[in-house]
Short mmCIF file of C-alpha atoms in Angstrom, two decimals:
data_model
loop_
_atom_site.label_atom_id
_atom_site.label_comp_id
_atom_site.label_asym_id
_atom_site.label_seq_id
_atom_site.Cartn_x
_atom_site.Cartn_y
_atom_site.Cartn_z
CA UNK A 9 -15.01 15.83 17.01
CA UNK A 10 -11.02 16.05 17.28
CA UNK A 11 -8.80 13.20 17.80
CA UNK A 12 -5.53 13.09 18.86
CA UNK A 13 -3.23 10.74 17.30
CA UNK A 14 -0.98 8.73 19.98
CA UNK A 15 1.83 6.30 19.31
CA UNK A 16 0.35 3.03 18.69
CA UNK A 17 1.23 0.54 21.60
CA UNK A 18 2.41 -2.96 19.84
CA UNK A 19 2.26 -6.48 21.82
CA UNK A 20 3.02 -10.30 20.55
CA UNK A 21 -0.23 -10.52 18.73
CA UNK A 22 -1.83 -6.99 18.72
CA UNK A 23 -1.67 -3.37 17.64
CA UNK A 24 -3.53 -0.77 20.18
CA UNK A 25 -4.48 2.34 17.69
CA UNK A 26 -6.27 5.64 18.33
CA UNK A 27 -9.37 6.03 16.61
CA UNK A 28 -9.57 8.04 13.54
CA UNK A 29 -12.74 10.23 13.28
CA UNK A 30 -13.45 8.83 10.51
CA UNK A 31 -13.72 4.99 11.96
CA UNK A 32 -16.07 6.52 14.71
CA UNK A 33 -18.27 8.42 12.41
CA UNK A 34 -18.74 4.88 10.33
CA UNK A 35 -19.32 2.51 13.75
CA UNK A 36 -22.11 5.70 14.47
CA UNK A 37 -23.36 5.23 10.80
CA UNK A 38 -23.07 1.60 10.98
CA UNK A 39 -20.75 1.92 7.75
CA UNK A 40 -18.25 -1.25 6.89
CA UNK A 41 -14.53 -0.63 6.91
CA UNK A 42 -12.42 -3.46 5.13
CA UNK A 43 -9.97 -3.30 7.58
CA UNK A 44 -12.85 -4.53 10.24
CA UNK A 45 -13.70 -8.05 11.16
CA UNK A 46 -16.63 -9.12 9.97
CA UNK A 47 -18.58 -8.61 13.58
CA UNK A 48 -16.69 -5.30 14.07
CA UNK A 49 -18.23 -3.28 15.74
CA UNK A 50 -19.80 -4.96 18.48
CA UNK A 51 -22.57 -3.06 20.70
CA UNK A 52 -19.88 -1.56 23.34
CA UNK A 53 -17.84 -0.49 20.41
CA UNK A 54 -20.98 1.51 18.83
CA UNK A 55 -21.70 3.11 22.88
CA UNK A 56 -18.05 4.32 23.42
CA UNK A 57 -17.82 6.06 19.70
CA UNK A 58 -21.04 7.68 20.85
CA UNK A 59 -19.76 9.06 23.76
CA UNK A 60 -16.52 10.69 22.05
CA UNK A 61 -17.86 14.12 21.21
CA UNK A 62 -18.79 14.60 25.10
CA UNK A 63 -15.15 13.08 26.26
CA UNK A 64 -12.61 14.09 23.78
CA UNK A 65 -9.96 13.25 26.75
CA UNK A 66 -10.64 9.91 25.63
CA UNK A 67 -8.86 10.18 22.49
CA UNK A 68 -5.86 11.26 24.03
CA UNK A 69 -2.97 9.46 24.93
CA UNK A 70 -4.43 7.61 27.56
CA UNK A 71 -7.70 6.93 25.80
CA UNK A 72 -9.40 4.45 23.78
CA UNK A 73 -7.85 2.35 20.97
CA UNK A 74 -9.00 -0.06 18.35
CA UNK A 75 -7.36 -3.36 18.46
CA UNK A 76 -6.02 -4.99 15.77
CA UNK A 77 -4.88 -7.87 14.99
CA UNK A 78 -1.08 -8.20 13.66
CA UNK A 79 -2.00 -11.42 11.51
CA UNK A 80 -4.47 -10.14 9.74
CA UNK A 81 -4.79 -6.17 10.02
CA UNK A 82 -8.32 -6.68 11.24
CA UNK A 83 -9.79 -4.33 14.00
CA UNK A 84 -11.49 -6.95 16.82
CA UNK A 85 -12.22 -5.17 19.35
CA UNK A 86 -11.35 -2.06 21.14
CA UNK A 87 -10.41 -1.30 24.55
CA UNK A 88 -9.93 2.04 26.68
CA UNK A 89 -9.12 4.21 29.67
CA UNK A 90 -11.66 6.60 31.12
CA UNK A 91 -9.77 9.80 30.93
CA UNK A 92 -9.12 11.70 32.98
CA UNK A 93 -7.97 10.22 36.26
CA UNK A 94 -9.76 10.30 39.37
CA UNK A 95 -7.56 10.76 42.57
CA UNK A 96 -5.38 8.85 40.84
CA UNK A 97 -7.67 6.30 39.70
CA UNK A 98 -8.59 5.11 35.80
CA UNK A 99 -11.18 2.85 34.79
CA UNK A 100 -10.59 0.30 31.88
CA UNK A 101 -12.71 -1.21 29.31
CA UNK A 102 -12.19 -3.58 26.67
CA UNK A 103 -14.19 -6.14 24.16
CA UNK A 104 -13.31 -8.33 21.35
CA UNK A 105 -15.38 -9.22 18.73
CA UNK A 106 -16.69 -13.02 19.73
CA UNK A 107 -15.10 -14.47 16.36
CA UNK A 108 -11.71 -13.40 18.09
CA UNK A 109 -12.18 -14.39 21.53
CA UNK A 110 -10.46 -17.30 23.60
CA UNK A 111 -6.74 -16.07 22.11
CA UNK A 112 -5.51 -14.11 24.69
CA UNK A 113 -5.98 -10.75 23.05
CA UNK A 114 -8.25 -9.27 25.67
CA UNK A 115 -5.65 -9.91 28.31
CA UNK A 116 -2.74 -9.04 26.45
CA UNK A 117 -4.62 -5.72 25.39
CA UNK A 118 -5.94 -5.31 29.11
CA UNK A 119 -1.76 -6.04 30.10
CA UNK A 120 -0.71 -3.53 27.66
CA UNK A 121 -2.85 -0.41 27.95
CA UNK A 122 -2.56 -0.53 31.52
CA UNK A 123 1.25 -0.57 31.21
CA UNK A 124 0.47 2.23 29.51
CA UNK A 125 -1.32 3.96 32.06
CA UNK A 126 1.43 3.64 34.35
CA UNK A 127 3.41 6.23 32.75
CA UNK A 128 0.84 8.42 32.96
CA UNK A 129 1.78 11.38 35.82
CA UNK A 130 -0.15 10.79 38.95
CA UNK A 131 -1.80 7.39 37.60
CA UNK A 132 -1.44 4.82 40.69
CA UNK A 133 -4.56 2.70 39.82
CA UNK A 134 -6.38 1.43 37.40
CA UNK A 135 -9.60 -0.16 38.50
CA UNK A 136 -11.98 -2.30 35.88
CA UNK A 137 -15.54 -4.36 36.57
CA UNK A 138 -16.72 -7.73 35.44
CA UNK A 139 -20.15 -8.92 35.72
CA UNK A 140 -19.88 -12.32 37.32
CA UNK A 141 -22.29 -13.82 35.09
CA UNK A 142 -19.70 -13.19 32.50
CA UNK A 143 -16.49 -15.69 33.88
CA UNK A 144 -14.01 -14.92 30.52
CA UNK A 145 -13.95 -11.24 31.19
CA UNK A 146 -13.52 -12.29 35.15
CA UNK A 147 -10.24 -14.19 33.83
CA UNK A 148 -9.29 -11.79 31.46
CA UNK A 149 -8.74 -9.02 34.57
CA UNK A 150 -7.09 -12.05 36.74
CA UNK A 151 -4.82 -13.26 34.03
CA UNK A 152 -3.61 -9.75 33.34
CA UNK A 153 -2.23 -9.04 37.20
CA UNK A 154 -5.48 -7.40 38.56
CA UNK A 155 -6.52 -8.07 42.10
CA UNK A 156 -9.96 -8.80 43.00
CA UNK A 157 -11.48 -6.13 45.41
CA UNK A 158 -15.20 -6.48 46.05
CA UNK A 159 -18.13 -8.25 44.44
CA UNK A 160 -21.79 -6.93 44.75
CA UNK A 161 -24.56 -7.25 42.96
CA UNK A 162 -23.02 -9.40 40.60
CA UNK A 163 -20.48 -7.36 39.55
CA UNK A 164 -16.79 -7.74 40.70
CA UNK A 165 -14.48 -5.11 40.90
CA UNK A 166 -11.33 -5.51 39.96
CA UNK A 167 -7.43 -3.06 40.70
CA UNK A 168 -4.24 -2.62 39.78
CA UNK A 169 -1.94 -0.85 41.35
CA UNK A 170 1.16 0.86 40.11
CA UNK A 171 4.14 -0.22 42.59
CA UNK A 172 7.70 1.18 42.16
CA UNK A 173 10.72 -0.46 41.85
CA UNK A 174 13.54 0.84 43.74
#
């Protein structure tokens, strides 16, 4: 597997890194990394470093990224476009760890990476889903400027949309 190092993106409380191959190979071997918190990785953490060798685009630039925590240096989470873009279009994905959750860092994460994928050429969307039995994530995609578009099947489907200023 290769990864491609990108500039970290840095926010008030955060750090958004790129994966090292290394850090995927232990969340695969379910090896413990000091640098982790102790309920690093979680189960979508272990699915997306599975899924690396058939989507290397998603440890590009506009990939996936660990997040870590400034405070401590802990990873708690990670979070992650779906490279490449469709039409124009990007999924996004995030989690943090549950012994990190209610501060804000899934939002600001969520605000952050999809900043990001803004200045991306040709990126006009980015588009994420929240099961509805699952109300923090719900907030998480409302609190960080997306727009709710549908709900079915109890899953809501969330956009934001890239609007220039003139």
């Amino acid at each position: 597997m290769s990864l491609v190092v990108s500039p970290d993106l840095t926010t008030e409380h955060l750090v958004l890194r790129s994966w090292t191959a290394d850090e995927a190979a232990a969340v695969l071997h379910d090896l413990r990394a000091a640098a982790w918190a102790a309920d690093f990785p979680a189960e979508g953490d272990r699915v997306i470093a599975g899924l690396f060798g058939e989507h290397p685009d998603w440890l590009g630039p506009f990939g996936h990224r660990l997040v870590i925590e400034r405070a401590s240096g802990l990873v708690v989470g990670s979070i992650g476009l779906f490279w490449p873009p469709l039409d124009g279009d990007l999924e996004i994905g995030y989690g943090i760890v549950a012994s990190r959750r209610g501060r804000g860092y899934a939002t600001e994460a969520t605000v952050a990476l999809t900043a990001h994928a803004f200045t991306a050429p040709g990126v006009r969307e980015v588009h994420a889903e929240a099961e509805l039995s699952n109300p923090p994530s719900v907030r998480v995609l409302e609190k960080a400027g997306f727009q709710r578009v549908s709900a079915a099947d109890g899953v809501a489907r969330f956009r934001a949309t890239f609007v220039r200023r003139k």
